[in-house]
Short mmCIF file of C-alpha atoms in Angstrom, two decimals:
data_model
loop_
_atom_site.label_atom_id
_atom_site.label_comp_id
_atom_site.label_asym_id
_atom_site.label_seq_id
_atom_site.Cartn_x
_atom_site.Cartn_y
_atom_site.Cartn_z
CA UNK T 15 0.00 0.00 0.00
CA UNK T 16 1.31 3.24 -1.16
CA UNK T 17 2.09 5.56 1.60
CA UNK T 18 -0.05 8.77 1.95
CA UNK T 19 0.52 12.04 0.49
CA UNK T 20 -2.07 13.82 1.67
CA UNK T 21 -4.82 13.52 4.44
CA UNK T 22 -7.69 15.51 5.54
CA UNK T 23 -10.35 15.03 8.62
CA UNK T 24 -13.15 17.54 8.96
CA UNK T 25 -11.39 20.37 6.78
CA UNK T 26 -13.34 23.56 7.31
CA UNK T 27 -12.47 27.12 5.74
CA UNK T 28 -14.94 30.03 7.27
CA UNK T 29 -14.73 33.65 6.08
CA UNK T 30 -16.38 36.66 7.19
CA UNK T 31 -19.18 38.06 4.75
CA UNK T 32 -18.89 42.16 4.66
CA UNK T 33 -16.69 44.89 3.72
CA UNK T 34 -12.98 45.26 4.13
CA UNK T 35 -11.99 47.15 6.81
CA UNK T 36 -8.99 48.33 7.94
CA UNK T 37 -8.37 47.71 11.90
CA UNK T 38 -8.99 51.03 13.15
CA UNK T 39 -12.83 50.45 11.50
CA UNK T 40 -12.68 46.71 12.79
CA UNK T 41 -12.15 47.75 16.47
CA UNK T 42 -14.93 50.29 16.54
CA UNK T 43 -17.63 48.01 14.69
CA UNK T 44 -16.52 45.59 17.21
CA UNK T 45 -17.04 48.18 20.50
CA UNK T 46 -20.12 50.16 19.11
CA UNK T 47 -22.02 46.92 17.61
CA UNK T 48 -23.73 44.14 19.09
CA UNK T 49 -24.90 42.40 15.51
CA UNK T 50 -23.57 38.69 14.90
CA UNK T 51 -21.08 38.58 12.13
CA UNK T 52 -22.44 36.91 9.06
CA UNK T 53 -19.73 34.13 7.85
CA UNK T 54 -19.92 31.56 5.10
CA UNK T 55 -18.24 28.37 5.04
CA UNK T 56 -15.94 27.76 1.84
CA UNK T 57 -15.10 24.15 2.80
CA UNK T 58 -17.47 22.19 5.32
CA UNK T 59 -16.18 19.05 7.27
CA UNK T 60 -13.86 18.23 3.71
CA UNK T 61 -12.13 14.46 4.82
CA UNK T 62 -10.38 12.57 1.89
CA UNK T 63 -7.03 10.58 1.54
CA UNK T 64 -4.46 10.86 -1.43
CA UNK T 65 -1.75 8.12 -2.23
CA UNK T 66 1.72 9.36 -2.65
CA UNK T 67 1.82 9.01 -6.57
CA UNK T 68 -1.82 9.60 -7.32
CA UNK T 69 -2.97 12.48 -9.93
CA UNK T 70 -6.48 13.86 -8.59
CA UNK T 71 -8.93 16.32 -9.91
CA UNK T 72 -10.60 18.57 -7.87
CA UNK T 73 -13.59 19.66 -9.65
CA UNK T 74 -16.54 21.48 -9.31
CA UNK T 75 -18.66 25.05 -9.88
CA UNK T 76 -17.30 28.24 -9.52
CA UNK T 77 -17.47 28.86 -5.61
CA UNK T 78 -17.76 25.32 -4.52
CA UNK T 79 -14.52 25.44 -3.08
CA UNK T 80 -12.14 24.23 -5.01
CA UNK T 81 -9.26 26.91 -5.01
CA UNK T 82 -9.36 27.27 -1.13
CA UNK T 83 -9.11 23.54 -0.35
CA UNK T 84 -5.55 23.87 -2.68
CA UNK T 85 -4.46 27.14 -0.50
CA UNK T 86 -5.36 25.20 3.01
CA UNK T 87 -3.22 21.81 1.28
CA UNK T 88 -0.51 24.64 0.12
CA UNK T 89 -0.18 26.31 3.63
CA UNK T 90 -1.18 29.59 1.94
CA UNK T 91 -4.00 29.67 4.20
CA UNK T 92 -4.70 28.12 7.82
CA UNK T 93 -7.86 25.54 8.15
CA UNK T 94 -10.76 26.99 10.82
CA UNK T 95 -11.74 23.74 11.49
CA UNK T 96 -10.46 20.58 10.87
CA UNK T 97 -6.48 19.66 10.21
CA UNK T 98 -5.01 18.62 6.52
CA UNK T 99 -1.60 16.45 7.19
CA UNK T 100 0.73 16.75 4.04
CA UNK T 101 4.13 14.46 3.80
CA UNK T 102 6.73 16.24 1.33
CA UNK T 103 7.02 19.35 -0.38
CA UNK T 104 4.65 21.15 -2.32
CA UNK T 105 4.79 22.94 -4.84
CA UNK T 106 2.13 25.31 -5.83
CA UNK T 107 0.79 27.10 -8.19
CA UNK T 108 -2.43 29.25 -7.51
CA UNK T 109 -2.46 32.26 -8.80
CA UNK T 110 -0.79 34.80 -10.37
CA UNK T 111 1.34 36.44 -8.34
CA UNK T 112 1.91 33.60 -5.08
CA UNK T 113 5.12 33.11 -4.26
CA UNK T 114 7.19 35.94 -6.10
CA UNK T 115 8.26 38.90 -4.74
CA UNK T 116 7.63 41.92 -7.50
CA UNK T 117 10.81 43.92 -6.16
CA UNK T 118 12.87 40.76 -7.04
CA UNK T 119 14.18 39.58 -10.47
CA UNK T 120 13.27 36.42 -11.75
CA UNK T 121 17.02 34.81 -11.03
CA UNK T 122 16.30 35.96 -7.58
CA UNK T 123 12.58 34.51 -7.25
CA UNK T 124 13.52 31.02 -8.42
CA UNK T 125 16.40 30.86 -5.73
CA UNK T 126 14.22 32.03 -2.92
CA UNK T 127 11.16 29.67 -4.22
CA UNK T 128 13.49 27.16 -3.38
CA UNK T 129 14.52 28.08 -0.04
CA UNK T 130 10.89 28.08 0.46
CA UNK T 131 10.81 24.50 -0.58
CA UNK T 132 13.66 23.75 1.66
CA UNK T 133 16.27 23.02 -1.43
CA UNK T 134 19.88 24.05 -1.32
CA UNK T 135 21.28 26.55 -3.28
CA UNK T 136 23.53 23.85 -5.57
CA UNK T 137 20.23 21.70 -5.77
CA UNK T 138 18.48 24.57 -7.13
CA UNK T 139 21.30 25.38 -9.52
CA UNK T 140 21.26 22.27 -11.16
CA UNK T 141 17.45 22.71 -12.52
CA UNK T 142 17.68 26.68 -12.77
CA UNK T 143 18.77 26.47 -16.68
CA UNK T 144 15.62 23.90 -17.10
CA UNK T 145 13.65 25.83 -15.38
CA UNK T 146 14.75 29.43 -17.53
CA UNK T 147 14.31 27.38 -20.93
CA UNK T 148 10.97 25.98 -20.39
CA UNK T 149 9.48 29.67 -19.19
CA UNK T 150 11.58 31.14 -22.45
CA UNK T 151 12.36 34.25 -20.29
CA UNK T 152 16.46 34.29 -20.23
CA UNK T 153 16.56 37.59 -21.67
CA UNK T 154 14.61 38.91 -18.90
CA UNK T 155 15.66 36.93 -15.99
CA UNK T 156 17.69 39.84 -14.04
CA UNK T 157 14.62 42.28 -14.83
CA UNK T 158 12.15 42.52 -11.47
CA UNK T 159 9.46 40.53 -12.21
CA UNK T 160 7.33 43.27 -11.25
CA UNK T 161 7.94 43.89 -15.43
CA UNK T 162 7.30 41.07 -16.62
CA UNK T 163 4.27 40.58 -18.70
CA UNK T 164 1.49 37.97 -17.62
CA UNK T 165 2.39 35.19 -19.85
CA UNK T 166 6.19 35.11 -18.80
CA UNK T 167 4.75 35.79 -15.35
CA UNK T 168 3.04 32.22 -15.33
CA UNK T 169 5.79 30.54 -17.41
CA UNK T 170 8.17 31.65 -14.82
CA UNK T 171 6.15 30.48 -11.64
CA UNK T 172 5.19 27.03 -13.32
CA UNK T 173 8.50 26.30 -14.29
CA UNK T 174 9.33 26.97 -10.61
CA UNK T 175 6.41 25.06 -9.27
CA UNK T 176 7.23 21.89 -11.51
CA UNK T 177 11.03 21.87 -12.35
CA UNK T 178 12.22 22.20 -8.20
CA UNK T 179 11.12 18.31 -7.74
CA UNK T 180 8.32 18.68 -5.22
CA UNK T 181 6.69 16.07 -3.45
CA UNK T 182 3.46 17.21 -4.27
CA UNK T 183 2.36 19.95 -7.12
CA UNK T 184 -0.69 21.92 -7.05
CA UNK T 185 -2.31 22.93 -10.06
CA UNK T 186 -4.98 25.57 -10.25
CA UNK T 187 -6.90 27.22 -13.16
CA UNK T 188 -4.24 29.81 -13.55
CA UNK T 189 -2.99 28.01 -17.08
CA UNK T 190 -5.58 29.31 -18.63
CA UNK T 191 -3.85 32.54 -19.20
CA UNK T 192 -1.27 30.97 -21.08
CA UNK T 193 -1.81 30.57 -24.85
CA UNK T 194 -2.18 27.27 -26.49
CA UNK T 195 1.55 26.01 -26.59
CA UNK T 196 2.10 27.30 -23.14
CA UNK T 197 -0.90 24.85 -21.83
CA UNK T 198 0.51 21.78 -23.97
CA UNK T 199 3.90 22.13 -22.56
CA UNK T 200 2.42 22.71 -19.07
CA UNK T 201 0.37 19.55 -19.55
CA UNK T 202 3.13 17.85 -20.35
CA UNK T 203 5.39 18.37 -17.43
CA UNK T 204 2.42 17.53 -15.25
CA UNK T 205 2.25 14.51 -16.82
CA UNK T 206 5.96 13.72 -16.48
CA UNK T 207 5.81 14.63 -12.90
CA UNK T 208 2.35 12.19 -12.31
CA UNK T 209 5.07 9.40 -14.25
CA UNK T 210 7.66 10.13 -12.16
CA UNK T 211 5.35 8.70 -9.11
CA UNK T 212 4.96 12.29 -7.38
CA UNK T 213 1.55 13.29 -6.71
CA UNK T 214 -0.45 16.02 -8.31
CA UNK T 215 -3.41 17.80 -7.75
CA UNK T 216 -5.19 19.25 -10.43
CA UNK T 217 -8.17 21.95 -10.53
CA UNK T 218 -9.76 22.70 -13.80
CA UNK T 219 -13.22 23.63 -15.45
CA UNK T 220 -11.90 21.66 -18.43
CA UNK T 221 -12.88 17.99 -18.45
CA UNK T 222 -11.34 16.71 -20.95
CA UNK T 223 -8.23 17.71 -19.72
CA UNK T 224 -8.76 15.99 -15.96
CA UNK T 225 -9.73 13.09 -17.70
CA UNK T 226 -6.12 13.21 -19.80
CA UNK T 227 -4.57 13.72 -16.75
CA UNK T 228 -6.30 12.25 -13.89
CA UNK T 229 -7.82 8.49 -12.80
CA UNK T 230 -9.32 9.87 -10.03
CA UNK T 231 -11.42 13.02 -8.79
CA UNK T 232 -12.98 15.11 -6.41
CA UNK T 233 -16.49 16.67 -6.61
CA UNK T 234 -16.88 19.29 -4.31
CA UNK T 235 -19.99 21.04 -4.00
CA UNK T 236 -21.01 24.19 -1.79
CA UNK T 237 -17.69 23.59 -0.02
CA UNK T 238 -18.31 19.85 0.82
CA UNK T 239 -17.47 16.50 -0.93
CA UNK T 240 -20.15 15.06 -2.95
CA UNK T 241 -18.05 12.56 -4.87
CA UNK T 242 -15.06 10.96 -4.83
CA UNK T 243 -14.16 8.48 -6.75
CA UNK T 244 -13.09 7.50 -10.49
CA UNK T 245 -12.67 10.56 -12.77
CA UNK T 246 -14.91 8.71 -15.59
CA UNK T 247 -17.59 8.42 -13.09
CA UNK T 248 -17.31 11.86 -11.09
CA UNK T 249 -17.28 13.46 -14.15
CA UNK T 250 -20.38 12.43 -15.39
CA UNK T 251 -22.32 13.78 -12.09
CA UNK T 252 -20.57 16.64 -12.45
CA UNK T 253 -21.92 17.51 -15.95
CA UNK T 254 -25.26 16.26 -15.21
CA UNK T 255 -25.23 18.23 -12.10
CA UNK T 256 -25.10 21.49 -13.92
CA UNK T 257 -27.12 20.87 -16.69
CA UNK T 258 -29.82 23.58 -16.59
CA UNK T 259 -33.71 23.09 -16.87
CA UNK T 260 -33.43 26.74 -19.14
CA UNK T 261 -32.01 24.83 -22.12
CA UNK T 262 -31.70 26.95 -24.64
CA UNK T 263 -31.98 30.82 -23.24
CA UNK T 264 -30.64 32.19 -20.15
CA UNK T 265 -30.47 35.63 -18.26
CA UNK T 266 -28.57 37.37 -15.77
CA UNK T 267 -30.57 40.36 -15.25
CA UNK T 268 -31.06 40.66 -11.94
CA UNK T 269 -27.55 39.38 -11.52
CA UNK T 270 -25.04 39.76 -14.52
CA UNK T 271 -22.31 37.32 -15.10
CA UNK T 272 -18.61 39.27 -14.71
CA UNK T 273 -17.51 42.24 -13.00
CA UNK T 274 -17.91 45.91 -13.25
CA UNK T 275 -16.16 45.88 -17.03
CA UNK T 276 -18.31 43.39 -18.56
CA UNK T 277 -21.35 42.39 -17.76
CA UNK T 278 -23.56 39.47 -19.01
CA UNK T 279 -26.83 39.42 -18.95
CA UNK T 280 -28.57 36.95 -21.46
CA UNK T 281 -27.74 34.15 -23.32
CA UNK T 282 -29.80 32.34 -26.19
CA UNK T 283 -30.03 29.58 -29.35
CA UNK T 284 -32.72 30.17 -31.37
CA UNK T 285 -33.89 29.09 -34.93
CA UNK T 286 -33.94 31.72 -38.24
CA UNK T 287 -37.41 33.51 -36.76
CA UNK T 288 -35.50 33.91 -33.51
CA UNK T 289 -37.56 31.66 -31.73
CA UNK T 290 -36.44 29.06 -28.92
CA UNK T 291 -36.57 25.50 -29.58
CA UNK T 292 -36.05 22.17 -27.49
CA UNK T 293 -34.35 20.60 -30.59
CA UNK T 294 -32.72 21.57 -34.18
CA UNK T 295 -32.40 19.96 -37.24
CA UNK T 296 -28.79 20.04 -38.45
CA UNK T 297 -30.43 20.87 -41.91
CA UNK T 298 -31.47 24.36 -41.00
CA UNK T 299 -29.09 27.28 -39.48
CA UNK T 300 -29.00 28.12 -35.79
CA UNK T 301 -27.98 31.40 -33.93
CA UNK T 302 -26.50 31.90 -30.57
CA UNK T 303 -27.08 35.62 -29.20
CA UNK T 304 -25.07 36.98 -26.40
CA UNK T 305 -26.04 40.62 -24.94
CA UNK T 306 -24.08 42.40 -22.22
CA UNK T 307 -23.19 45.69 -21.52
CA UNK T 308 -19.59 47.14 -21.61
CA UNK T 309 -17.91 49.94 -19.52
CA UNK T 310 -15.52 50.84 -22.02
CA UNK T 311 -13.58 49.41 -25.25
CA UNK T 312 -10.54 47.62 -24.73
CA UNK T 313 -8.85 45.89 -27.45
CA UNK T 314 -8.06 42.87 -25.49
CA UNK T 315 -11.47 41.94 -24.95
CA UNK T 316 -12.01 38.17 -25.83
CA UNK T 317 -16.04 36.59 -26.05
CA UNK T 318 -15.76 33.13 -27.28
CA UNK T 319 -17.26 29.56 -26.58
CA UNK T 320 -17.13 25.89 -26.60
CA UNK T 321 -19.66 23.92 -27.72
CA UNK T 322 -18.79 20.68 -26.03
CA UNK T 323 -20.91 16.88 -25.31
CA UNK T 324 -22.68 16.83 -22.51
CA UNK T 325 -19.62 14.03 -21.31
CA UNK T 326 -17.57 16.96 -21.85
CA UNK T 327 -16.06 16.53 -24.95
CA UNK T 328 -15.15 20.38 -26.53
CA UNK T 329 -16.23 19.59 -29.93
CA UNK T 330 -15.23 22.71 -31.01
CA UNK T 331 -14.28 27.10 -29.60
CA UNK T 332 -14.75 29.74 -31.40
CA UNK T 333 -14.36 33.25 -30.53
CA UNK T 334 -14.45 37.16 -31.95
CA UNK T 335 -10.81 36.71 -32.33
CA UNK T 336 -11.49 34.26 -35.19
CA UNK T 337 -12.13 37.04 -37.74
CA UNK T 338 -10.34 39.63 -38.79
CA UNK T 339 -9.75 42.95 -37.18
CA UNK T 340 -11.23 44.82 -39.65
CA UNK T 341 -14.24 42.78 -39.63
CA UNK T 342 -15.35 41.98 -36.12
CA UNK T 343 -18.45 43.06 -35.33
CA UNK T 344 -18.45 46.87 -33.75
CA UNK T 345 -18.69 47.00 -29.88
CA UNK T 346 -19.81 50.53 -28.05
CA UNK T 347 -19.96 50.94 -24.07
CA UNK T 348 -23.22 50.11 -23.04
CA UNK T 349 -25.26 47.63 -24.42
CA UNK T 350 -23.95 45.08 -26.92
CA UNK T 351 -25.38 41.90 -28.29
CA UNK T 352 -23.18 39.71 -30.96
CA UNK T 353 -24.81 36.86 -32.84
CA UNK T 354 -22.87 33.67 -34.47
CA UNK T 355 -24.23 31.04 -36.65
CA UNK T 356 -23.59 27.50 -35.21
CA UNK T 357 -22.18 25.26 -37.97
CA UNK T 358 -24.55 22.10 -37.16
CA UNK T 359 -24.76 20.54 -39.64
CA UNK T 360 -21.60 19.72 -38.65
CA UNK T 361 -22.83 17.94 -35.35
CA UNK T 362 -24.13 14.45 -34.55
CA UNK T 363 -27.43 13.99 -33.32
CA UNK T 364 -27.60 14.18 -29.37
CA UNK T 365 -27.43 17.19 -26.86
CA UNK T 366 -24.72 19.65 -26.60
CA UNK T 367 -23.82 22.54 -24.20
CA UNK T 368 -22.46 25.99 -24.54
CA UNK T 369 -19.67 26.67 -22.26
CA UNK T 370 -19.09 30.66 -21.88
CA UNK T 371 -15.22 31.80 -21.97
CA UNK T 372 -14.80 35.37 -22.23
CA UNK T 373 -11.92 37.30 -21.11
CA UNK T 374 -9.25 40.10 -20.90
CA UNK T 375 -6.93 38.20 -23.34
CA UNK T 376 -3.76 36.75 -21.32
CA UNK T 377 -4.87 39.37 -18.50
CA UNK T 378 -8.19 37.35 -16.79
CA UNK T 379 -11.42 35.61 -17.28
CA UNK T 380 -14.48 38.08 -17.34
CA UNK T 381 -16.78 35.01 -17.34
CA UNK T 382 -16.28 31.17 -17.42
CA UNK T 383 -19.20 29.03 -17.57
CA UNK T 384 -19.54 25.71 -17.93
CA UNK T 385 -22.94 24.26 -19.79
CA UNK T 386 -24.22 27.60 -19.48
CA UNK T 387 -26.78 26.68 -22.02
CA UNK T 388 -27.70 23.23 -23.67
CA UNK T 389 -29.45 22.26 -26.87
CA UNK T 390 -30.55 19.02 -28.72
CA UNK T 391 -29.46 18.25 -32.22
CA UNK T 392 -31.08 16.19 -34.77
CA UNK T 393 -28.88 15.26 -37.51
CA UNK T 394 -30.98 15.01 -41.20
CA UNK T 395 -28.72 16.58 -43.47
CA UNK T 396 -27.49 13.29 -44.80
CA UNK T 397 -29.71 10.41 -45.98
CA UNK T 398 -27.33 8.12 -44.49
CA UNK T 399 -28.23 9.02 -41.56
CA UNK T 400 -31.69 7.30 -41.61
CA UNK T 401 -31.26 4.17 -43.80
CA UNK T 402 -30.58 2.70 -40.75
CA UNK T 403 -32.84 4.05 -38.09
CA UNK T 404 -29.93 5.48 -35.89
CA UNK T 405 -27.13 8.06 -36.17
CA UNK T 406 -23.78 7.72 -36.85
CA UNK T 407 -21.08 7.25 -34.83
CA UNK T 408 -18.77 9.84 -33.60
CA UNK T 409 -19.05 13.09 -31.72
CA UNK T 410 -19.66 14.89 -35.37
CA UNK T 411 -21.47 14.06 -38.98
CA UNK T 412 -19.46 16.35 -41.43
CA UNK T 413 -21.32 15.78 -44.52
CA UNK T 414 -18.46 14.80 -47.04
CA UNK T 415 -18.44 14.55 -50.89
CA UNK T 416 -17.28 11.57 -52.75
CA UNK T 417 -16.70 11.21 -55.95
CA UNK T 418 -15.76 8.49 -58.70
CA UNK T 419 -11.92 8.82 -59.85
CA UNK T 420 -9.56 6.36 -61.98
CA UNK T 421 -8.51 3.57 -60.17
CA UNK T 422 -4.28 3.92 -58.86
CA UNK T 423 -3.90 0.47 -60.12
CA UNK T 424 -5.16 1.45 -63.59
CA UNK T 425 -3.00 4.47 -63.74
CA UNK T 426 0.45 2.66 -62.89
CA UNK T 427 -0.47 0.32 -65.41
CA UNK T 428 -1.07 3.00 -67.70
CA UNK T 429 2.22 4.58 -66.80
CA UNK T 430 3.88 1.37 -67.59
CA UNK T 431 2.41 0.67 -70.85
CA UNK T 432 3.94 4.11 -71.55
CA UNK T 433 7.04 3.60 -70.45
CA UNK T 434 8.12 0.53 -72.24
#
């Protein structure tokens, strides 16, 4: 039996509900108030155990609890109730920003995130030039990292989190700032690590990647555990577990999705004559329609989305970004709505979800939404389709020509009648 990495008993995180207040304010509220603080629990009597070796997903909603279980496991935070025992070192990465000092350069920040991790300074030398090649900052590395960018922010602090051989590495949802090859290479090391019988703890909105890199998960819900168990399996209560009795249209109007910037506020799939349906035909166009409202313009603005199976298979994103500057669709502060036509008849029959991802490009998510609409597909644009009874396999049923051409083995005869 593999010896334990980590292990929990009655885990509880409480936080105070209110303003912030400086102490001055805090002692007077305190003196010249009688009212019981309101308080919410973030985790709730959390108890699991994790083999040393094991890759685990935590997943769950936005607010279940997810990212303040990993702070509690990473020592970034103290437990209110509860304990969490943890044998090795961890290394962590939560957000951008823990664990560097801004005055420091990046040279200096990788020695002292070692120190942290109780490594020597030769031990630490011997991965730094690993560690300087996989973030691809060496021509900044004795510039304060207070100047560094985002991206080579993150590509610095992973590097640091998964190159200094830790015991343990902790994974939040911070790699999604990174672009594309950024998260492949990230993936990769994680994967190397999970091989190299270290444990790792993953948190991500993306199923398809706990899946890749997971057997086992964690479904935490409203700050407790509601599953634990195989990743095939907790996944699939996950999904259903947000699937929404809306279907197709959804609004935010009493409370918009995003912050003071950007602001949600209804989401919809209808048909040609704008009207909501249950289920389309992947013979005739449909139209998702986001409105929001905007506080200003700012170039970096990102809306995109993933259609994805309701396993959570992404069958495909698409975003603004995917035309042309001079021919995205006009944006003003204030009310906006932008309208795509889903390619369906590109899609399989079965139901699908929209997952909303729109963001500050490389900066931070505005909203992330997982299955924040759903829809039913029936495929009929191929006769194929039907000769049957059933539709075809596969997650999509592109509609392909064929056509008659010579046969090869004609031709190189041909070719060798010509020849000689």
């Amino acid at each position: 039996m593999a010896d334990l990495a980590i292990s929990a008993r009655g885990l509880g995180k409480k936080y105070r509900i209110g303003q912030v207040e400086n102490a001055f304010k805090r002692a007077r509220r305190r003196m010249f108030t009688s009212r019981d603080e309101e308080h919410m629990w973030a985790l709730n009597d959390v108890s699991f155990d994790i083999d040393g070796g094991e890759s685990v997903a935590i997943i769950g909603r936005n607010g279940a609890g997810k990212s303040t279980l990993l702070k509690v496991i990473s020592r970034v935070t103290e437990p209110s109730a509860g304990y969490v025992d943890v044998a090795g070192r961890v290394g962590a990465l939560l957000e951008v920003g823990t664990g560097f000092s801004g005055e420091l350069t990046g040279r200096e920040n990788v020695y002292l995130n070692g120190a942290i991790l109780g490594m020597g300074r030769q031990e630490v030398a011997r991965k730094f030039d690993e560690i300087v090649a996989f973030a691809g900052v060496e021509r900044h590395i004795d510039t304060p990292v207070k100047w560094y960018s985002s991206g080579m922010y993150v590509r610095l602090a992973f590097a640091v989190a998964a190159y200094l051989e830790p015991d343990i590495l902790v994974v939040d949802e911070v790699l999604a700032v990174g672009d594309a090859e950024f998260q492949k290479r990230c993936l990769g090391r994680m994967a190397d690590v999970a091989r190299e019988g270290r444990t790792v703890l993953f948190v991500s909105h993306n199923m398809q990647l706990a899946r890749r890199l997971c057997r086992r998960a964690i479904l935490l819900e409203s700050g407790e555990v509601k599953e634990d168990g195989d990743v095939e399996s907790v996944v699939r209560t996950y999904l259903s577990s947000i699937d929404t009795d809306q279907g197709s249209r959804r609004s935010w109007h009493d409370q918009p999705l995003g912050d003071d910037y950007f602001r949600l506020v209804e989401a919809r799939i209808t048909d040609e004559n704008e009207e909501l349906l249950t289920t389309y035909f992947s013979s005739k166009p449909i139209y998702l329609t986001l409105e929001f409202d905007l506080q200003a313009l700012d170039p970096s603005l990102n809306i995109g989305i993933d259609i994805a199976t309701v396993d959570g298979v992404v069958v495909f994103y698409s975003s603004v970004r995917d035309m042309a500057d001079e021919a995205a669709p006009p944006l003003v502060p204030g009310r906006n709505a932008l309208r795509c036509e889903l390619p369906v008849d590109l899609l399989n029959s079965g139901r699908y979800v929209v997952n909303l991802r729109i963001s500050l490009h490389t900066v931070r998510w505005l909203v992330y939404a997982d299955a924040a609409l759903h829809f039913d597909v029936l495929a009929d644009h191929g006769q194929s389709l039907w000769e049957l009874g059933v539709g075809r396999a596969g997650v999509v049923a592109p509609r392909v020509n064929w056509v008659a051409v010579d046969p090869a083995s004609d031709a190189r005869e041909a070719i060798l009648r010509a020849s000689g």
